[in-house]
XYZ file of C-alpha atoms in Angstrom:
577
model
C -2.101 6.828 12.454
C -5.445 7.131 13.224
C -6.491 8.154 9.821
C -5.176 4.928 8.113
C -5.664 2.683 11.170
C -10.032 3.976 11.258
C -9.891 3.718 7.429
C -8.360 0.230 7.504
C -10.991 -0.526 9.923
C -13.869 0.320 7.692
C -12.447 -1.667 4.940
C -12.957 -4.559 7.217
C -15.987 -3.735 8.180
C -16.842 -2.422 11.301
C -19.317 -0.460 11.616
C -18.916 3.570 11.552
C -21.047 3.971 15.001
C -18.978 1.479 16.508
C -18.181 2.650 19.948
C -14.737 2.567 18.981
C -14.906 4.408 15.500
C -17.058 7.148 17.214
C -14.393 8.069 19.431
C -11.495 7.960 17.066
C -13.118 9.903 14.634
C -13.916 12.557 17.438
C -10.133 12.482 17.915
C -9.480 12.773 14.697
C -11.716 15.378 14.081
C -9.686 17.772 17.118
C -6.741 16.962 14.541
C -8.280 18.859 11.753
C -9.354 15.562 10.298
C -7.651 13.780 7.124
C -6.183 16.651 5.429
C -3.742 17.243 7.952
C -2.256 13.053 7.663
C 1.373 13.335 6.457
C 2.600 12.073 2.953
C 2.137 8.621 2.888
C -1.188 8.883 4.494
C -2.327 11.137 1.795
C -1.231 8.724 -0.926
C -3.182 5.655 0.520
C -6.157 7.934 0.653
C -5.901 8.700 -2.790
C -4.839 5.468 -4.274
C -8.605 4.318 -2.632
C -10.006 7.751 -4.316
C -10.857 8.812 -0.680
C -9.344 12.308 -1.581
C -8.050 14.000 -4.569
C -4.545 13.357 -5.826
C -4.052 17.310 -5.556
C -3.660 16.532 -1.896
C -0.767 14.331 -2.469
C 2.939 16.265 -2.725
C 4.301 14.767 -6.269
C 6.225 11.986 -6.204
C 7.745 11.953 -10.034
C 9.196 8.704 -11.638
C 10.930 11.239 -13.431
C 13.740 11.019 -11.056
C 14.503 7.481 -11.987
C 15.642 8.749 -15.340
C 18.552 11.268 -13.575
C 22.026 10.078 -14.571
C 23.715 7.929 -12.066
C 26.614 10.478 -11.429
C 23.580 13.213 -10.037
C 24.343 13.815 -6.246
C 20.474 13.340 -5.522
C 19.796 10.178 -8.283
C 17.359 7.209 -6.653
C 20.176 4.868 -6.701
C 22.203 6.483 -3.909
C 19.213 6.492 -1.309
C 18.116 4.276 1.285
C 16.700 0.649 0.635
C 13.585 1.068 1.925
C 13.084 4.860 0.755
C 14.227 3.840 -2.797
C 11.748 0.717 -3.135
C 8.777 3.075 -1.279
C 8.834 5.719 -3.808
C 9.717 3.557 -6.599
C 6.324 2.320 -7.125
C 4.553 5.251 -5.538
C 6.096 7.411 -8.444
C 4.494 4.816 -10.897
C 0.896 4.945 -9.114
C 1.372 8.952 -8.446
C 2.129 9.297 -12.139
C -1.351 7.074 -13.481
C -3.173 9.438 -10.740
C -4.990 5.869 -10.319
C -7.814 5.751 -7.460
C -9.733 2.491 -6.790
C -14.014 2.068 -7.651
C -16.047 3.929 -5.563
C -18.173 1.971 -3.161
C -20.496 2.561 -0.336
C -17.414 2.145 2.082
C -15.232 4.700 0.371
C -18.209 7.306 0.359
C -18.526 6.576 3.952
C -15.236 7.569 4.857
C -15.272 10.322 2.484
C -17.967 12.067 4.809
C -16.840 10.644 8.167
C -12.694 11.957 7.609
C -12.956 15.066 7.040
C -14.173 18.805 9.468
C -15.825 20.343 5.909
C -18.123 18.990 3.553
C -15.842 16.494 0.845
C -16.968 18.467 -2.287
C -15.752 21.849 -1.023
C -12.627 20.925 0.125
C -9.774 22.583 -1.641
C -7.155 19.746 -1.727
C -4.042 21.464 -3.473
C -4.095 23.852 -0.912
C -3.552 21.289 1.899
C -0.940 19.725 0.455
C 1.589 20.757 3.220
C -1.071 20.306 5.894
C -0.023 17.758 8.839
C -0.826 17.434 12.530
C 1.982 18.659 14.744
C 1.992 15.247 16.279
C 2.729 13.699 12.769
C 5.411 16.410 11.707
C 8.254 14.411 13.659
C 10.690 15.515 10.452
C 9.373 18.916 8.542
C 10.313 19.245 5.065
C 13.101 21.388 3.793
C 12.345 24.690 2.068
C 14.031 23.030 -0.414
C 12.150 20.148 -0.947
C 9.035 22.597 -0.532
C 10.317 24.630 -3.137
C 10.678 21.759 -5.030
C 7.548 20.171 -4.967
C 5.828 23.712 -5.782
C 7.916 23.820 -9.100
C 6.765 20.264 -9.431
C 2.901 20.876 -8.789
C 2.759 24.017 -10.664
C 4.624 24.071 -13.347
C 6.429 20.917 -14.633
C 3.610 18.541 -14.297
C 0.917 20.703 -16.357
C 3.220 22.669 -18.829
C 6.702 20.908 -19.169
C 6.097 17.053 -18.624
C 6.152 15.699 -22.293
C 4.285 13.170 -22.689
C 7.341 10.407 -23.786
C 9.344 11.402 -20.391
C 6.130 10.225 -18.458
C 5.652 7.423 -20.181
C 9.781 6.446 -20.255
C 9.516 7.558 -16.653
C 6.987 5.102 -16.050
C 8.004 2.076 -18.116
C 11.675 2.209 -16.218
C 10.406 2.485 -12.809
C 7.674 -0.694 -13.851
C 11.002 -2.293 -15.339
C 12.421 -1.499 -11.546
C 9.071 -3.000 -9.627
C 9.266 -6.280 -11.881
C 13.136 -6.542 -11.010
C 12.230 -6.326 -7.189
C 9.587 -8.748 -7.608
C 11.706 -11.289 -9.235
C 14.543 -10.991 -6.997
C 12.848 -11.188 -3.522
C 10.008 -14.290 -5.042
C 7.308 -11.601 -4.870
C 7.732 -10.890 -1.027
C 9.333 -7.864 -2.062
C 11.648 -6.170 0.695
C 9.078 -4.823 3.389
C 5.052 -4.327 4.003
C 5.817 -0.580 3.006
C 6.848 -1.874 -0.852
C 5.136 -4.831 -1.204
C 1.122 -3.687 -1.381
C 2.169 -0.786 -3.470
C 4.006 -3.214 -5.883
C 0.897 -5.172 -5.686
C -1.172 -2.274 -6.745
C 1.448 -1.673 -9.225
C 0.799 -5.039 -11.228
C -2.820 -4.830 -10.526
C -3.151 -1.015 -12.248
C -0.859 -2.760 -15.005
C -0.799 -6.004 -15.705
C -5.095 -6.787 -14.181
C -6.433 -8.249 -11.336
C -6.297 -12.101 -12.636
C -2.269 -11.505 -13.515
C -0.329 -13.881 -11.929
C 2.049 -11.038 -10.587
C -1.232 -9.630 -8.580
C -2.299 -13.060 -7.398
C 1.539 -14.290 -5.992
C 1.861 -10.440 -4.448
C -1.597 -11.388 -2.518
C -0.694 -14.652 -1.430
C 3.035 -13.253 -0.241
C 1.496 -10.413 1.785
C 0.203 -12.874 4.418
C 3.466 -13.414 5.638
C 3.716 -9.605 7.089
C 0.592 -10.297 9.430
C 0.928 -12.232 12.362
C -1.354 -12.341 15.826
C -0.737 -12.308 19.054
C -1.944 -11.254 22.676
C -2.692 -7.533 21.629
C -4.357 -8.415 18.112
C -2.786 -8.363 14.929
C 0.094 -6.687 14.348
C 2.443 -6.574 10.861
C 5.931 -7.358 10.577
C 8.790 -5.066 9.162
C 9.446 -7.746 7.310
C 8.338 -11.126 6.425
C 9.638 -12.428 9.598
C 12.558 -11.976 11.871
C 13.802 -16.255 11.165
C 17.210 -15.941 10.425
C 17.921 -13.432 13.022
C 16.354 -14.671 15.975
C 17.635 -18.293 15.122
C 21.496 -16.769 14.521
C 20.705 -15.167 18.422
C 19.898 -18.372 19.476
C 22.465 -20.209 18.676
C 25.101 -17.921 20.311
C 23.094 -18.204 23.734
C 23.348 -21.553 23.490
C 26.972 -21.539 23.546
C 27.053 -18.528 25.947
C 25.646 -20.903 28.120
C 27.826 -24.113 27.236
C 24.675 -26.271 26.946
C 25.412 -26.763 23.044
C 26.985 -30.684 24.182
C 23.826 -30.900 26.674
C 22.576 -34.279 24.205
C 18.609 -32.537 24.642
C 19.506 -29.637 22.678
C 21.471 -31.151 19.911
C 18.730 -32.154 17.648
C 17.206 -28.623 18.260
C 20.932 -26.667 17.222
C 21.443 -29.119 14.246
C 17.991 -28.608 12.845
C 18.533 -24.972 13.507
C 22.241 -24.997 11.598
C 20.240 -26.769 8.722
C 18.167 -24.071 8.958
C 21.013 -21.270 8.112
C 22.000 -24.029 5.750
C 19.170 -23.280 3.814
C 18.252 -19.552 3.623
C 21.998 -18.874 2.484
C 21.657 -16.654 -0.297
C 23.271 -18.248 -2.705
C 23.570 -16.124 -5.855
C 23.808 -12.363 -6.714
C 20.591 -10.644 -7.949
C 19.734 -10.928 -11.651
C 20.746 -7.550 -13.324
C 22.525 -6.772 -10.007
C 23.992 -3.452 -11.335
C 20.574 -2.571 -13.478
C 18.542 -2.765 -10.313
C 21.189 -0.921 -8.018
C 21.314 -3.830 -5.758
C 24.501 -4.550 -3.539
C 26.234 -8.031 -4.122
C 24.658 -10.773 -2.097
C 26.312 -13.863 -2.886
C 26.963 -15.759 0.823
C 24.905 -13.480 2.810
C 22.116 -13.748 4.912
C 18.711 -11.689 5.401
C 16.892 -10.915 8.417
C 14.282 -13.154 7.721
C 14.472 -15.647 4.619
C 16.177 -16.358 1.802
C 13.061 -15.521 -0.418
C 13.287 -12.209 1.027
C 16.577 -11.882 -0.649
C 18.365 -8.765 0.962
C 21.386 -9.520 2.590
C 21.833 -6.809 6.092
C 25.564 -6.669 7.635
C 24.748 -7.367 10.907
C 22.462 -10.568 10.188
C 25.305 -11.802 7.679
C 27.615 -11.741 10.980
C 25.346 -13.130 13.409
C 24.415 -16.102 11.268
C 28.183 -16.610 10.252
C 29.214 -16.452 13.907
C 26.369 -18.794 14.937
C 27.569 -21.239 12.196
C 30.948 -21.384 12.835
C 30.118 -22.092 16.796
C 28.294 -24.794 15.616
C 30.473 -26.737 12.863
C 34.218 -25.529 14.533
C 33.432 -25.291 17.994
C 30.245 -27.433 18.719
C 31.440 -30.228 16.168
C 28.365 -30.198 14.324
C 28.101 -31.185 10.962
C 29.784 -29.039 8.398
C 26.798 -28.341 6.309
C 28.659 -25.397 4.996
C 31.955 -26.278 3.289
C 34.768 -23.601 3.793
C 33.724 -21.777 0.039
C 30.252 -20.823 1.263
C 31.755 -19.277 4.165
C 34.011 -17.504 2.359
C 31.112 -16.229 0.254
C 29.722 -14.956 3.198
C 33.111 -12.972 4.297
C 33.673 -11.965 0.649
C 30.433 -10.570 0.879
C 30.653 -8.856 4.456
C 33.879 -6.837 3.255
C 31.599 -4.911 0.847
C 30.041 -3.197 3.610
C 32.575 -1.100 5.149
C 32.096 2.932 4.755
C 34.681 5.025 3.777
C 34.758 6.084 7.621
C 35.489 2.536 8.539
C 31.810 1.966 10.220
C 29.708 -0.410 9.039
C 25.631 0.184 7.687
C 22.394 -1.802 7.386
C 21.342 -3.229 3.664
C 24.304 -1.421 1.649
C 27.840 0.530 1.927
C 26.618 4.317 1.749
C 25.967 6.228 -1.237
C 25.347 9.661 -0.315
C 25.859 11.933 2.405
C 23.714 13.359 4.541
C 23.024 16.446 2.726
C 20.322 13.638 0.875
C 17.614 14.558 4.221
C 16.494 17.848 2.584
C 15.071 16.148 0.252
C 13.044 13.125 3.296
C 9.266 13.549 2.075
C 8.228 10.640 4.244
C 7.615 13.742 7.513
C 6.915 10.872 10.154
C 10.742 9.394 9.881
C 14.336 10.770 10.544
C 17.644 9.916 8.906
C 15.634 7.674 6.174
C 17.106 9.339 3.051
C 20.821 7.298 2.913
C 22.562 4.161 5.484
C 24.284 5.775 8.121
C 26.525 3.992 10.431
C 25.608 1.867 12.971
C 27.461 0.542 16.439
C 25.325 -2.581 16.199
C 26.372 -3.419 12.493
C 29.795 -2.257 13.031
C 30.221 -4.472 16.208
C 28.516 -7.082 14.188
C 31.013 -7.411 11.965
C 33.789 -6.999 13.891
C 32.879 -10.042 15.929
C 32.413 -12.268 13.272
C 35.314 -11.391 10.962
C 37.183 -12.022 14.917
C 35.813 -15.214 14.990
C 36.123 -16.359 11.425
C 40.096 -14.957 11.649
C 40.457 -17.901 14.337
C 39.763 -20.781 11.956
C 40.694 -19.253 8.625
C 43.927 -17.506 9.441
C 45.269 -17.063 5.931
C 42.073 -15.728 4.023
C 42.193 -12.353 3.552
C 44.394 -11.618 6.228
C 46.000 -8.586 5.583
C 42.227 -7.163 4.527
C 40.046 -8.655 7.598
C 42.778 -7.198 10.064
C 42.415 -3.328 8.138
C 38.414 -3.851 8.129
C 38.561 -4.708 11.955
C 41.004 -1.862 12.717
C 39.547 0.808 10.982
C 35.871 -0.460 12.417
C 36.920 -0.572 15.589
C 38.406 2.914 15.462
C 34.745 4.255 14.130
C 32.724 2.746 17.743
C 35.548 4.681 19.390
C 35.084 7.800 17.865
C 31.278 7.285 18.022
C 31.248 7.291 22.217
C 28.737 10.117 23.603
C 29.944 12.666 26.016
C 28.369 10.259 29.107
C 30.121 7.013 27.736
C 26.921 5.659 26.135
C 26.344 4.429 22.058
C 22.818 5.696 20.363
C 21.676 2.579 19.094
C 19.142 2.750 16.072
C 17.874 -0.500 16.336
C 17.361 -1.868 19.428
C 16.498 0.397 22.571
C 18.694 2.448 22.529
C 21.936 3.245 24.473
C 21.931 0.052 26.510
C 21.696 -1.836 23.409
C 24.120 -0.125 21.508
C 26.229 0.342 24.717
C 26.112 -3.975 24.806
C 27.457 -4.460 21.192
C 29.972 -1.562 21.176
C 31.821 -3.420 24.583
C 31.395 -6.478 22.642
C 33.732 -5.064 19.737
C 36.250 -3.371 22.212
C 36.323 -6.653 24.055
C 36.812 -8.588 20.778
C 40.069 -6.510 20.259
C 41.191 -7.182 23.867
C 39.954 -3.931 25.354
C 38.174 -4.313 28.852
C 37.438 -2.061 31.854
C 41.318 -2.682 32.848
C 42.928 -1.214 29.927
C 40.684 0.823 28.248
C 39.304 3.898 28.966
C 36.851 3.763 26.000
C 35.387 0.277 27.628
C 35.510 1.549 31.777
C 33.732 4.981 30.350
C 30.847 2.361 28.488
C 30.589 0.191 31.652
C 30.547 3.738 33.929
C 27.484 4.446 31.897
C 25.613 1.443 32.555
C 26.393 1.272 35.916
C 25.265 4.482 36.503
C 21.724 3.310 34.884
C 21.243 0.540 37.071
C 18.128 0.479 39.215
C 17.696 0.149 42.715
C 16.301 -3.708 42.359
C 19.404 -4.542 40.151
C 17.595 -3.993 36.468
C 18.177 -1.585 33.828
C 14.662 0.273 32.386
C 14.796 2.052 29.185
C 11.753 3.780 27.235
C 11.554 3.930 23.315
C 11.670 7.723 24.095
C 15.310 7.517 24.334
C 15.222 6.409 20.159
C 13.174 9.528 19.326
C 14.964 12.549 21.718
C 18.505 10.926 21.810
C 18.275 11.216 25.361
C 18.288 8.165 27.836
C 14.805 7.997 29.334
C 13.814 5.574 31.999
C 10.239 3.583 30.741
C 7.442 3.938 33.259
C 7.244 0.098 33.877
C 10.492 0.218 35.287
C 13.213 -2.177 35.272
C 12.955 -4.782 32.035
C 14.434 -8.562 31.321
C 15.477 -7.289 28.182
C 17.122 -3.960 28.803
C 19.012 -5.653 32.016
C 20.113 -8.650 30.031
C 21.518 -5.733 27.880
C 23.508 -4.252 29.839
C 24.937 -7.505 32.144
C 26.322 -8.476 28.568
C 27.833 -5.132 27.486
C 29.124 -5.319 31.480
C 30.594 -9.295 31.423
C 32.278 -8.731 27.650
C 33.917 -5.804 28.844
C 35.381 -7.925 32.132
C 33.578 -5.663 34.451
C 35.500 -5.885 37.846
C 32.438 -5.549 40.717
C 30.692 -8.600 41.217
C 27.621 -7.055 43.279
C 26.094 -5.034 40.415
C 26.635 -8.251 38.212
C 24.644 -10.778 41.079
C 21.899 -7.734 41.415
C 21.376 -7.658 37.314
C 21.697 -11.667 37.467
C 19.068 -12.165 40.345
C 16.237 -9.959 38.763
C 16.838 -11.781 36.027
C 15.921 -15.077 37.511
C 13.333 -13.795 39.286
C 11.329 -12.390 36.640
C 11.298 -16.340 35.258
C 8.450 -18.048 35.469
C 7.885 -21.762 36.341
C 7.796 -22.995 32.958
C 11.321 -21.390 31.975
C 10.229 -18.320 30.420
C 10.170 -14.620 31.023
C 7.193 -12.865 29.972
C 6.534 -10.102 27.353
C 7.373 -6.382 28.736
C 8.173 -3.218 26.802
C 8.884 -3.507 23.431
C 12.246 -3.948 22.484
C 13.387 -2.408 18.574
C 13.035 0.784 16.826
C 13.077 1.823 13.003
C 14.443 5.143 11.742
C 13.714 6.679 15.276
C 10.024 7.004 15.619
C 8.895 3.144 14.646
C 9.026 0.775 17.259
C 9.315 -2.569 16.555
C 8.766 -5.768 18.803
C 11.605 -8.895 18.644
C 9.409 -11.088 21.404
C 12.293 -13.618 21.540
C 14.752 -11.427 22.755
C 14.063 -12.293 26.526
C 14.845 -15.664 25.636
C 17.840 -14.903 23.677
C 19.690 -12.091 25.496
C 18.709 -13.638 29.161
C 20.325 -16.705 28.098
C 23.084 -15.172 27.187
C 23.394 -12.565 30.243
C 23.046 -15.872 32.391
C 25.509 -17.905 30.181
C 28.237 -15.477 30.557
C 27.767 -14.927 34.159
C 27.903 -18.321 34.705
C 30.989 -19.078 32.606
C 32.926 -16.127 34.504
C 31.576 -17.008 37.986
C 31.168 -20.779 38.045
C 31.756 -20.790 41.456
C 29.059 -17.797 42.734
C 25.573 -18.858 43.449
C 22.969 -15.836 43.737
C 20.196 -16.357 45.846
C 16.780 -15.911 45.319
């Protein structure tokens, strides 16, 4: 982090004496300085010729050409792994660095502990900070990479494999490119596809140009500077979330708000994808056709759980809300169509795909700074996700699919069970952490009529929050909870979001005892302010354990809908303040 974050800061040009850059390079310095950054650290500061690419641990596009039916071929990985190293293998293999300038022999004296020149960079290939090392490599994948290093690439490479190697996996960057309208799935991919066309196709190529002008979208600004988005935006998601709080709250026939939910069904309307990628199966891509991303329909990649939320928000709106129906009956069968594909064979549902490996895939996780990155694994957000809306959409469409929805929903539902912790809690890999997970998985036994009266699966969930709950009436929970898989209180103590949490998980699952309910429901309201909102706290999202990610709407979204379905059970109880 501080390595990349100092460099970036250099390339923007602040000064090296700056205050600022003094002290992080002092820091950094303590660390052992640049030679000890983990992978994809090293293969920034080689792509801008700060370092040698001996530093960098090989990353062959070789792999690319491995039969499909290989246990450990590129096809069966992770989204975002598989479009990282895709065109990091291309820009590995051209050992391309960027034009020396006055800024990159700067950092080349300011990184490092040792003079530059008399560094010996193949031998710190396996260097890293202890701080950075949150996932060590196998001995496999070291012994791999040694074989790699020092003996296929300088005596058994031919040179028609590399080139092969490298004309496929370009073939595979122009195919992303196409299918996501140069936005390109995340800001991991989408520079080093951008580098890609520039190394290939020059720096006045339209391909460079539109990747330039789509990587503006990542960035956005607020209060604590500017910060990047894990994708390009969170639209279609927070506007899905929206909508259900809305209704949660019954003010979807208040006459103020219905120009606001039609323009926002319009909205879903709209970023419906509406066709399956162009050489679907060449590209490895899972069908799309009726989904929805987490951000835009540029974006392209349908996720299960923002498929379901967007589907569920629709059908509020056009079969309960008597909206418009925007989207005629076949579109939302597209969508369900679509939603079935996701299932694992264990009945639990994943992020961007149905899994295609097992887990045996993480000896070979390169990345060091992320866990559980090398496949999908199964989620009790997604799963609940999807159980919810197939619930909903079984309500209105009885007869489609019928037979198949109910299995889906069964089998599902049966996973989240079999997924309870020892203390009653779900890990939750997207949100933070066992309060959010604990919400959704209630949500799904409540969905299949299980509640605190007749389950023991849903009391043991609603034992666990309760036995969170603060002395004020909130719920507190730290991202340290994503990273040790151990509930951890954050030091800011209780949080909007993490109580609005756990009063849902509490109210779907027909919690019995009021007074815990009012105490969560009055902190609530008084952590409002006097314009209607609640302010910003602790961030609320993770990413593959270790990356934290902020969803600032979500203490609009989740209070409404903690104080929507406390109001809808209690009409009658008024909390004071």
């Amino acid at each position: 982090g501080i390595t990349l974050n100092y460099t970036v800061l250099r390339l923007v040009g602040v000064d090296p004496e700056d205050p600022l850059m003094v002290k992080a390079r002092g820091t950094l310095h303590k660390l052992g300085g640049a030679v000890n950054s983990p992978h994809w650290g090293k293969f920034w500061l080689a792509t801008l010729g700060v370092v040698s690419w001996d530093i960098v641990n090989p990353v062959p596009p070789e792999i690319w050409l491995l039969p499909d039916w290989v246990p450990i071929a590129p096809w069966r990985w992770w989204i975002h792994i598989r479009m990282v190293f895709l065109p990091m293998g291309y820009i590995y293999s051209k050992r391309w660095s960027c034009e020396e300038t006055d800024v990159i022999r700067g950092l080349k004296e300011e990184l490092f502990t040792q003079p530059h020149a008399e560094i010996n960079w193949a031998a710190h290939r396996n260097s890293i900070a202890p701080g950075d090392n949150y996932h060590p490599k196998s001995s496999l994948l070291n012994t791999m990479n040694w074989f790699i290093v020092n003996v296929w690439n300088p005596y058994l490479r031919p040179n028609f494999i590399k080139e092969r190697a490298e004309q496929w996996v370009s073939q595979q960057v122009d195919m992303e490119d196409a299918n996501t309208g140069y936005a390109d799935l995340a800001p991991v991919n989408a520079p080093m596809n951008t580098i890609v066309c520039y190394i290939r196709d020059g720096p006045d190529a339209f391909s460079t140009n539109r990747h330039i002008e789509r990587l503006d979208e990542y960035l956005w600004v607020k209060d604590e500077g500017m910060l990047c988005n894990g994708t390009n935006g969170v639209q279609c998601w927070d506007t899905a979330f929206l909508i259900q709080g809305v209704f949660e709250a019954g003010l979807q026939n208040d006459e103020r708000w219905r120009p606001m939910l039609t323009r926002a069904l319009e909205y879903l309307e709209r970023q419906q994808i509406r066709e399956n990628c162009v050489d679907q199966e060449k590209c490895y891509r899972q069908p799309r056709k009726g989904g929805w991303p987490f951000s835009n329909r540029d974006q392209g990649y349908g996720v299960s759980d923002c498929i379901s939320e967007a589907l569920k928000a629709i059908i509020l709106l056009q079969k309960v809300g008597g909206f418009p129906a925007v989207l005629e009956d076949q579109r939302i069968f597209d969508a369900v169509d679509t939603l079935l594909l996701y299932q694992n064979d264990n009945g639990a549902l994943s992020s961007y795909e149905a899994r295609r490996a097992g887990e045996y895939m993480e000896m070979f996780n390169a990345a060091e700074v992320f866990g559980r990155i090398m496949i999908e694994y199964d989620y009790p957000e997604c799963t609940t996700a999807c159980v919810t809306a197939l619930s909903l959409f079984s309500k209105h469409w009885p007869d489609y699919r019928s037979k198949e929805i109910k299995i889906f929903i069964n089998r599902a539902t049966n996973w989240i069970k079999t997924n309870q912790r020892v203390d009653g809690s779900w890990y939750g890999s997207w949100g933070i952490c066992f309060t959010y997970a604990t919400m959704f998985a209630l949500e799904s036994m409540a969905s299949i009529g299980e509640t605190y009266s007749n389950s023991k699966i849903s009391r043991r969930g609603c034992d666990f929050l309760i036995s969170k709950q603060r002395e004020d009436g909130g719920w507190s929970e730290s991202y340290k909870a994503c990273e040790t898989m151990e509930y951890h209180e954050h030091p800011m103590g209780s949080l909007v979001v993490q109580t609005a949490f756990a009063l849902i998980g509490l109210l779907e699952a027909d919690y019995p005892h009021i007074e815990p309910l009012k105490k969560g429901i009055k902190l609530l309201m008084e952590r409002q302010q006097e314009n209607g909102e609640w302010l910003q706290e602790a961030i609320e999202g993770v990413f593959n354990k270790s990356c934290m990610i902020s969803y600032p709407n979500y203490k609009f979204t989740f209070t409404l809908k903690a104080l929507g379905l406390f109001a809808k059970k209690y009409p009658d109880v008024k909390v004071e303040l």
